[in-house]
DNA sequence: ATATTAAAAGATAAAAATATCCTCTATTTT
DNA sequence: AAAATAGAGGATATTTTTATCTTTTAATAT
């Protein structure tokens, strides 16, 4: 469904979104420890998220990553698209290059519904939604 | 969503399922041409499908692959499971090892619904369903 | 029986994804 | 201004996936 890189990205973003006001900046080490992901690889992924303006970074002592603005404004689909691209949202399930309404693959219509369900969920689920669940202790980022 | 191998598998199985009674046996070359997949790699995948009893093979002259019994008895989820395993059906969307009702990842419940939708579709869509659509010309296996 | 055909099996190669390491740059603190 | 910190960037390594090639095995036809 998602690549490993994308899973790490989502987990990392959720973790940063769970940070309390005031201490809303976390270093790479802290993040990768919190979500149980390989540090250096996670660094690359966070760089990509920074490039996509989903995350901000500060260098130097006490530097780290944080989310600028409201976490309710960032939705999961943005993270997925930043890391995995839009194949999940637009690509043919069976790999046909020109799969469309006019020239549909054998599962085109059956998949359409699922895709809409999936993208709908990803486009309406904000970081705040999921981070809140972690903060109140009803869902988890590790193990 | 699916690996390339799995897409080739589904396409190949659909193609074999479209063959008319009597000529219901196709060689590797014919199949890979029909679904636009790399021949040797497709051969490996078909072997795997044979091992999983979803497909049967005959060696020698006029040999090839065919489906024994009714194509309405084989559903897409069996093909997916044979090639990609059950991670799509059981694995955590965010990669948590012990994601469960008791210890859910942040998107566990939101994904539950989508997973049920997806697996429901794959478990109820038979090869006959999709092959018929190809045979009457309303869906396609290539390009 | 022999030759031919086609899948099975094994070895190998190429590409992509995942992961690590080292150096560079920006920032902060002293 | 100098030292220390931490992310950015580049190079490299490993693993997995995808793909190909060669040899073997089984079946058929002559």
Tab-separated table of C-alpha atoms (C1' of nucleotides) in Angstrom:
chain	number	residue	atom	x	y	z
A	1	UNK	CA	0.000	0.000	0.000
A	2	UNK	CA	2.550	2.559	1.213
A	3	UNK	CA	6.306	2.269	0.819
A	4	UNK	CA	8.362	1.943	3.990
A	5	UNK	CA	9.629	5.471	3.429
A	6	UNK	CA	6.044	6.689	3.363
A	7	UNK	CA	5.139	4.848	6.552
A	8	UNK	CA	8.129	6.387	8.311
A	9	UNK	CA	7.083	9.782	6.977
A	10	UNK	CA	3.547	9.479	8.283
A	11	UNK	CA	4.697	8.219	11.664
A	12	UNK	CA	7.304	10.959	11.974
A	13	UNK	CA	4.821	13.664	11.035
A	14	UNK	CA	2.337	12.346	13.558
A	15	UNK	CA	5.017	12.312	16.230
A	16	UNK	CA	5.982	15.915	15.547
A	17	UNK	CA	2.312	16.816	15.592
A	18	UNK	CA	1.946	15.317	19.065
A	19	UNK	CA	4.549	17.619	20.603
A	20	UNK	CA	3.084	20.051	23.136
A	21	UNK	CA	3.061	23.799	22.496
A	22	UNK	CA	6.352	25.350	23.547
A	23	UNK	CA	8.394	22.198	22.998
A	24	UNK	CA	7.181	21.776	19.474
A	25	UNK	CA	10.578	20.968	18.004
A	26	UNK	CA	12.195	17.554	17.877
A	27	UNK	CA	15.561	16.374	16.571
A	28	UNK	CA	16.085	13.574	14.096
A	29	UNK	CA	17.354	11.258	16.794
A	30	UNK	CA	14.333	11.827	18.978
A	31	UNK	CA	11.925	11.371	16.103
A	32	UNK	CA	13.450	8.190	14.738
A	33	UNK	CA	13.579	6.758	18.231
A	34	UNK	CA	9.958	7.683	18.864
A	35	UNK	CA	8.675	6.005	15.727
A	36	UNK	CA	11.228	3.193	15.633
A	37	UNK	CA	12.696	4.043	12.227
A	38	UNK	CA	16.297	4.007	10.972
A	39	UNK	CA	17.817	7.379	11.785
A	40	UNK	CA	19.755	8.255	8.622
A	41	UNK	CA	17.041	7.038	6.294
A	42	UNK	CA	14.468	8.948	8.267
A	43	UNK	CA	16.656	12.029	7.873
A	44	UNK	CA	16.390	11.758	4.103
A	45	UNK	CA	12.654	11.410	4.293
A	46	UNK	CA	12.278	14.415	6.583
A	47	UNK	CA	14.370	16.441	4.124
A	48	UNK	CA	11.859	15.548	1.448
A	49	UNK	CA	8.974	16.612	3.682
A	50	UNK	CA	10.746	19.899	4.337
A	51	UNK	CA	11.113	20.436	0.582
A	52	UNK	CA	7.381	19.872	0.254
A	53	UNK	CA	6.731	22.456	2.977
A	54	UNK	CA	4.983	19.964	5.173
A	55	UNK	CA	7.675	20.239	7.813
A	56	UNK	CA	10.176	22.905	8.823
A	57	UNK	CA	13.704	22.418	10.032
A	58	UNK	CA	16.172	24.463	12.046
A	59	UNK	CA	19.889	23.770	12.038
A	60	UNK	CA	22.344	24.111	14.858
A	61	UNK	CA	22.094	23.581	18.612
A	62	UNK	CA	18.536	22.995	19.781
A	63	UNK	CA	17.617	22.662	16.159
A	64	UNK	CA	15.208	20.061	14.833
A	65	UNK	CA	11.925	19.680	13.046
A	66	UNK	CA	8.573	21.227	13.653
A	67	UNK	CA	5.312	21.917	11.907
A	68	UNK	CA	4.535	25.500	11.118
A	69	UNK	CA	0.952	26.469	11.639
A	70	UNK	CA	-2.018	24.302	12.352
A	71	UNK	CA	-1.684	20.519	12.270
A	72	UNK	CA	-5.352	20.340	11.350
A	73	UNK	CA	-4.402	21.925	8.028
A	74	UNK	CA	-2.144	19.057	6.976
A	75	UNK	CA	-3.831	15.882	5.752
A	76	UNK	CA	-2.391	12.410	5.283
A	77	UNK	CA	-2.754	12.464	1.508
A	78	UNK	CA	-0.246	15.314	1.316
A	79	UNK	CA	2.366	13.230	3.088
A	80	UNK	CA	1.680	10.200	0.912
A	81	UNK	CA	1.894	12.236	-2.249
A	82	UNK	CA	5.129	13.927	-1.130
A	83	UNK	CA	6.896	10.607	-0.567
A	84	UNK	CA	5.210	8.019	-2.797
A	85	UNK	CA	3.884	10.285	-5.510
A	86	UNK	CA	0.385	10.034	-6.905
A	87	UNK	CA	0.422	6.487	-8.268
A	88	UNK	CA	-1.766	5.314	-5.383
A	89	UNK	CA	-4.320	7.959	-6.312
A	90	UNK	CA	-4.137	7.835	-10.098
A	91	UNK	CA	-2.323	4.683	-11.260
A	92	UNK	CA	-4.088	1.642	-12.679
A	93	UNK	CA	-4.415	-1.185	-10.183
A	94	UNK	CA	-3.315	-3.715	-12.816
A	95	UNK	CA	-0.541	-1.570	-14.263
A	96	UNK	CA	-2.152	-0.667	-17.585
A	97	UNK	CA	-0.564	2.452	-18.961
A	98	UNK	CA	-3.681	3.926	-20.481
A	99	UNK	CA	-6.346	2.727	-18.134
A	100	UNK	CA	-9.320	5.073	-18.222
A	101	UNK	CA	-13.093	5.193	-18.412
A	102	UNK	CA	-12.798	4.749	-22.180
A	103	UNK	CA	-10.230	1.977	-22.000
A	104	UNK	CA	-10.655	0.407	-18.573
A	105	UNK	CA	-8.725	-2.511	-17.150
A	106	UNK	CA	-10.817	-5.473	-15.987
A	107	UNK	CA	-11.058	-4.204	-12.418
A	108	UNK	CA	-11.272	-0.503	-13.187
A	109	UNK	CA	-14.737	0.147	-11.884
A	110	UNK	CA	-14.490	-2.110	-8.890
A	111	UNK	CA	-11.291	-0.357	-7.895
A	112	UNK	CA	-12.688	3.080	-8.491
A	113	UNK	CA	-14.888	2.768	-5.434
A	114	UNK	CA	-12.073	1.589	-3.236
A	115	UNK	CA	-9.738	4.264	-4.466
A	116	UNK	CA	-12.314	6.919	-3.729
A	117	UNK	CA	-12.829	5.491	-0.295
A	118	UNK	CA	-9.100	5.457	0.374
A	119	UNK	CA	-8.268	8.875	-1.041
A	120	UNK	CA	-11.318	10.352	0.632
A	121	UNK	CA	-10.091	9.102	3.973
A	122	UNK	CA	-6.533	10.305	3.391
A	123	UNK	CA	-7.724	13.710	2.218
A	124	UNK	CA	-9.999	14.245	5.197
A	125	UNK	CA	-7.810	12.863	7.954
A	126	UNK	CA	-5.623	15.596	9.398
A	127	UNK	CA	-2.473	15.225	11.429
A	128	UNK	CA	-4.334	16.744	14.339
A	129	UNK	CA	-6.998	14.029	14.113
A	130	UNK	CA	-4.479	11.244	14.492
A	131	UNK	CA	-2.019	13.055	16.800
A	132	UNK	CA	-4.822	13.709	19.280
A	133	UNK	CA	-5.531	9.996	19.468
A	134	UNK	CA	-1.889	9.370	20.299
A	135	UNK	CA	-1.846	12.127	22.892
A	136	UNK	CA	-4.842	10.802	24.762
A	137	UNK	CA	-3.305	7.351	24.712
A	138	UNK	CA	-5.748	5.440	22.526
A	139	UNK	CA	-3.332	4.804	19.667
A	140	UNK	CA	0.390	4.213	19.324
A	141	UNK	CA	3.381	5.035	17.154
A	142	UNK	CA	5.601	2.137	18.149
A	143	UNK	CA	5.679	-1.673	18.328
B	1	UNK	CA	-0.965	-1.575	-3.753
B	2	UNK	CA	0.062	-4.707	-5.663
B	3	UNK	CA	3.591	-5.637	-6.674
B	4	UNK	CA	4.383	-5.785	-10.369
B	5	UNK	CA	4.590	-9.557	-10.081
B	6	UNK	CA	1.086	-9.594	-8.664
B	7	UNK	CA	-0.285	-7.379	-11.428
B	8	UNK	CA	1.259	-9.675	-14.038
B	9	UNK	CA	-0.252	-12.642	-12.211
B	10	UNK	CA	-3.740	-11.180	-12.190
B	11	UNK	CA	-3.535	-10.141	-15.822
B	12	UNK	CA	-2.203	-13.538	-16.866
B	13	UNK	CA	-4.889	-15.387	-14.946
B	14	UNK	CA	-7.565	-13.209	-16.501
B	15	UNK	CA	-6.149	-13.876	-19.950
B	16	UNK	CA	-6.174	-17.629	-19.444
B	17	UNK	CA	-9.704	-17.323	-18.123
B	18	UNK	CA	-10.792	-15.593	-21.324
B	19	UNK	CA	-9.762	-18.508	-23.542
B	20	UNK	CA	-12.704	-20.213	-25.263
B	21	UNK	CA	-13.662	-23.786	-24.428
B	22	UNK	CA	-11.613	-26.229	-26.466
B	23	UNK	CA	-8.636	-23.913	-26.900
B	24	UNK	CA	-8.317	-23.315	-23.194
B	25	UNK	CA	-4.558	-23.719	-23.078
B	26	UNK	CA	-2.040	-20.984	-23.736
B	27	UNK	CA	1.754	-21.001	-23.804
B	28	UNK	CA	3.959	-18.643	-21.853
B	29	UNK	CA	4.834	-16.686	-24.966
B	30	UNK	CA	1.211	-16.170	-25.883
B	31	UNK	CA	0.264	-15.127	-22.365
B	32	UNK	CA	3.085	-12.647	-21.831
B	33	UNK	CA	2.381	-11.152	-25.226
B	34	UNK	CA	-1.306	-10.877	-24.471
B	35	UNK	CA	-0.799	-9.052	-21.181
B	36	UNK	CA	2.357	-7.166	-22.178
B	37	UNK	CA	4.590	-8.639	-19.468
B	38	UNK	CA	8.229	-9.807	-19.598
B	39	UNK	CA	8.228	-13.425	-20.695
B	40	UNK	CA	10.793	-15.029	-18.386
B	41	UNK	CA	9.612	-13.161	-15.320
B	42	UNK	CA	6.042	-14.073	-16.130
B	43	UNK	CA	7.158	-17.691	-16.365
B	44	UNK	CA	8.355	-17.577	-12.760
B	45	UNK	CA	5.112	-16.072	-11.624
B	46	UNK	CA	3.030	-18.662	-13.452
B	47	UNK	CA	5.099	-21.388	-11.789
B	48	UNK	CA	4.141	-19.915	-8.454
B	49	UNK	CA	0.484	-19.876	-9.427
B	50	UNK	CA	0.791	-23.518	-10.476
B	51	UNK	CA	2.300	-24.359	-7.073
B	52	UNK	CA	-0.687	-22.684	-5.460
B	53	UNK	CA	-3.029	-24.780	-7.626
B	54	UNK	CA	-4.603	-21.735	-9.197
B	55	UNK	CA	-3.269	-22.699	-12.599
B	56	UNK	CA	-2.249	-25.935	-14.280
B	57	UNK	CA	0.568	-26.505	-16.689
B	58	UNK	CA	1.379	-29.086	-19.326
B	59	UNK	CA	4.850	-29.586	-20.717
B	60	UNK	CA	5.909	-30.498	-24.205
B	61	UNK	CA	4.462	-29.757	-27.626
B	62	UNK	CA	1.118	-27.986	-27.454
B	63	UNK	CA	1.734	-27.588	-23.777
B	64	UNK	CA	0.935	-24.478	-21.840
B	65	UNK	CA	-1.208	-23.194	-19.025
B	66	UNK	CA	-4.870	-23.568	-18.297
B	67	UNK	CA	-7.322	-23.324	-15.468
B	68	UNK	CA	-8.843	-26.526	-14.228
B	69	UNK	CA	-12.478	-26.288	-13.362
B	70	UNK	CA	-14.665	-23.279	-13.117
B	71	UNK	CA	-13.176	-19.784	-13.389
B	72	UNK	CA	-16.017	-18.529	-11.232
B	73	UNK	CA	-14.487	-20.526	-8.369
B	74	UNK	CA	-11.237	-18.566	-8.362
B	75	UNK	CA	-11.310	-15.101	-6.822
B	76	UNK	CA	-8.795	-12.286	-7.097
B	77	UNK	CA	-7.780	-12.446	-3.447
B	78	UNK	CA	-6.383	-15.945	-3.997
B	79	UNK	CA	-4.070	-14.670	-6.704
B	80	UNK	CA	-2.966	-11.704	-4.616
B	81	UNK	CA	-2.267	-13.893	-1.625
B	82	UNK	CA	-0.355	-16.433	-3.727
B	83	UNK	CA	2.041	-13.803	-5.075
B	84	UNK	CA	2.145	-10.959	-2.552
B	85	UNK	CA	1.246	-12.857	0.590
B	86	UNK	CA	-1.276	-11.617	3.111
B	87	UNK	CA	0.339	-8.325	4.158
B	88	UNK	CA	-2.256	-6.373	2.195
B	89	UNK	CA	-4.985	-8.151	4.123
B	90	UNK	CA	-3.431	-8.305	7.576
B	91	UNK	CA	-0.445	-5.940	7.819
B	92	UNK	CA	-0.566	-2.597	9.597
B	93	UNK	CA	-0.874	0.347	7.233
B	94	UNK	CA	1.821	2.235	9.140
B	95	UNK	CA	4.116	-0.736	9.620
B	96	UNK	CA	3.603	-1.296	13.343
B	97	UNK	CA	4.507	-4.822	14.233
B	98	UNK	CA	1.855	-5.347	16.860
B	99	UNK	CA	-0.958	-3.250	15.549
B	100	UNK	CA	-4.261	-4.578	16.836
B	101	UNK	CA	-7.559	-3.543	18.360
B	102	UNK	CA	-5.827	-3.427	21.740
B	103	UNK	CA	-2.766	-1.570	20.521
B	104	UNK	CA	-3.877	0.261	17.380
B	105	UNK	CA	-1.766	2.510	15.191
B	106	UNK	CA	-3.120	6.043	14.682
B	107	UNK	CA	-4.992	5.127	11.511
B	108	UNK	CA	-6.032	1.624	12.519
B	109	UNK	CA	-9.763	2.160	12.574
B	110	UNK	CA	-9.896	4.409	9.567
B	111	UNK	CA	-7.995	1.815	7.610
B	112	UNK	CA	-10.073	-1.049	8.869
B	113	UNK	CA	-13.005	0.123	6.796
B	114	UNK	CA	-10.942	0.492	3.657
B	115	UNK	CA	-9.277	-2.841	4.130
B	116	UNK	CA	-12.637	-4.516	4.531
B	117	UNK	CA	-13.883	-2.803	1.417
B	118	UNK	CA	-10.809	-3.883	-0.536
B	119	UNK	CA	-10.638	-7.467	0.691
B	120	UNK	CA	-14.386	-7.822	0.309
B	121	UNK	CA	-14.098	-6.824	-3.306
B	122	UNK	CA	-11.132	-9.104	-3.980
B	123	UNK	CA	-12.818	-12.050	-2.272
B	124	UNK	CA	-16.045	-11.664	-4.198
B	125	UNK	CA	-14.671	-10.867	-7.628
B	126	UNK	CA	-14.106	-14.055	-9.584
B	127	UNK	CA	-11.943	-14.566	-12.629
B	128	UNK	CA	-15.084	-15.260	-14.584
B	129	UNK	CA	-16.515	-11.879	-13.595
B	130	UNK	CA	-13.561	-9.996	-15.010
B	131	UNK	CA	-12.787	-12.335	-17.918
B	132	UNK	CA	-16.341	-11.949	-19.190
B	133	UNK	CA	-15.865	-8.197	-19.325
B	134	UNK	CA	-12.781	-8.693	-21.458
B	135	UNK	CA	-14.509	-11.174	-23.734
B	136	UNK	CA	-17.422	-8.863	-24.480
B	137	UNK	CA	-14.962	-6.085	-25.190
B	138	UNK	CA	-15.755	-3.643	-22.387
B	139	UNK	CA	-12.412	-3.950	-20.645
B	140	UNK	CA	-8.822	-4.574	-21.675
B	141	UNK	CA	-5.657	-6.392	-20.667
B	142	UNK	CA	-3.184	-4.281	-22.605
B	143	UNK	CA	-2.013	-0.660	-23.027
C	1	DA	C1'	13.295	-44.805	-30.002
C	2	DT	C1'	14.369	-40.122	-31.359
C	3	DA	C1'	13.672	-35.452	-32.077
C	4	DT	C1'	11.098	-31.636	-30.824
C	5	DT	C1'	8.539	-28.763	-27.935
C	6	DA	C1'	7.539	-26.209	-23.824
C	7	DA	C1'	7.496	-25.676	-18.906
C	8	DA	C1'	10.565	-26.185	-14.513
C	9	DA	C1'	14.514	-25.055	-12.147
C	10	DG	C1'	18.703	-22.815	-11.229
C	11	DA	C1'	22.075	-19.222	-11.880
C	12	DT	C1'	22.896	-14.646	-12.797
C	13	DA	C1'	22.002	-9.646	-13.804
C	14	DA	C1'	19.881	-5.170	-13.455
C	15	DA	C1'	17.074	-1.890	-11.190
C	16	DA	C1'	14.773	0.050	-7.342
C	17	DA	C1'	14.118	0.642	-2.503
C	18	DT	C1'	16.088	0.813	1.834
C	19	DA	C1'	19.844	2.011	4.735
C	20	DT	C1'	24.348	3.897	6.323
C	21	DC	C1'	28.334	6.914	6.457
C	22	DC	C1'	31.017	10.997	5.787
C	23	DT	C1'	31.559	15.796	4.825
C	24	DC	C1'	29.532	20.389	4.431
C	25	DT	C1'	26.768	24.212	6.001
C	26	DA	C1'	24.041	26.978	9.041
C	27	DT	C1'	23.007	28.229	13.707
C	28	DT	C1'	23.684	28.909	18.460
C	29	DT	C1'	26.241	29.291	22.582
C	30	DT	C1'	30.319	30.490	25.013
D	1	DA	C1'	35.533	34.818	17.006
D	2	DA	C1'	35.629	29.884	18.187
D	3	DA	C1'	33.572	25.687	19.387
D	4	DA	C1'	29.762	22.830	19.396
D	5	DT	C1'	25.457	21.230	17.566
D	6	DA	C1'	22.320	19.451	14.219
D	7	DG	C1'	20.288	19.294	9.679
D	8	DA	C1'	21.644	19.082	4.391
D	9	DG	C1'	23.855	16.862	0.842
D	10	DG	C1'	26.600	13.527	-1.425
D	11	DA	C1'	28.620	9.012	-1.818
D	12	DT	C1'	28.250	4.318	-0.920
D	13	DA	C1'	26.315	-0.163	0.711
D	14	DT	C1'	22.753	-3.549	1.310
D	15	DT	C1'	18.465	-5.725	0.376
D	16	DT	C1'	14.520	-6.622	-2.297
D	17	DT	C1'	12.250	-6.704	-6.514
D	18	DT	C1'	12.279	-7.240	-11.197
D	19	DA	C1'	14.233	-9.407	-15.157
D	20	DT	C1'	17.037	-12.484	-18.098
D	21	DC	C1'	19.601	-16.541	-19.533
D	22	DT	C1'	20.871	-21.393	-19.452
D	23	DT	C1'	20.161	-26.104	-18.353
D	24	DT	C1'	17.064	-29.752	-17.116
D	25	DT	C1'	12.816	-32.352	-17.220
D	26	DA	C1'	8.570	-33.975	-19.066
D	27	DA	C1'	5.489	-34.733	-22.813
D	28	DT	C1'	4.307	-35.250	-27.631
D	29	DA	C1'	4.867	-36.353	-32.370
D	30	DT	C1'	7.405	-38.508	-35.913
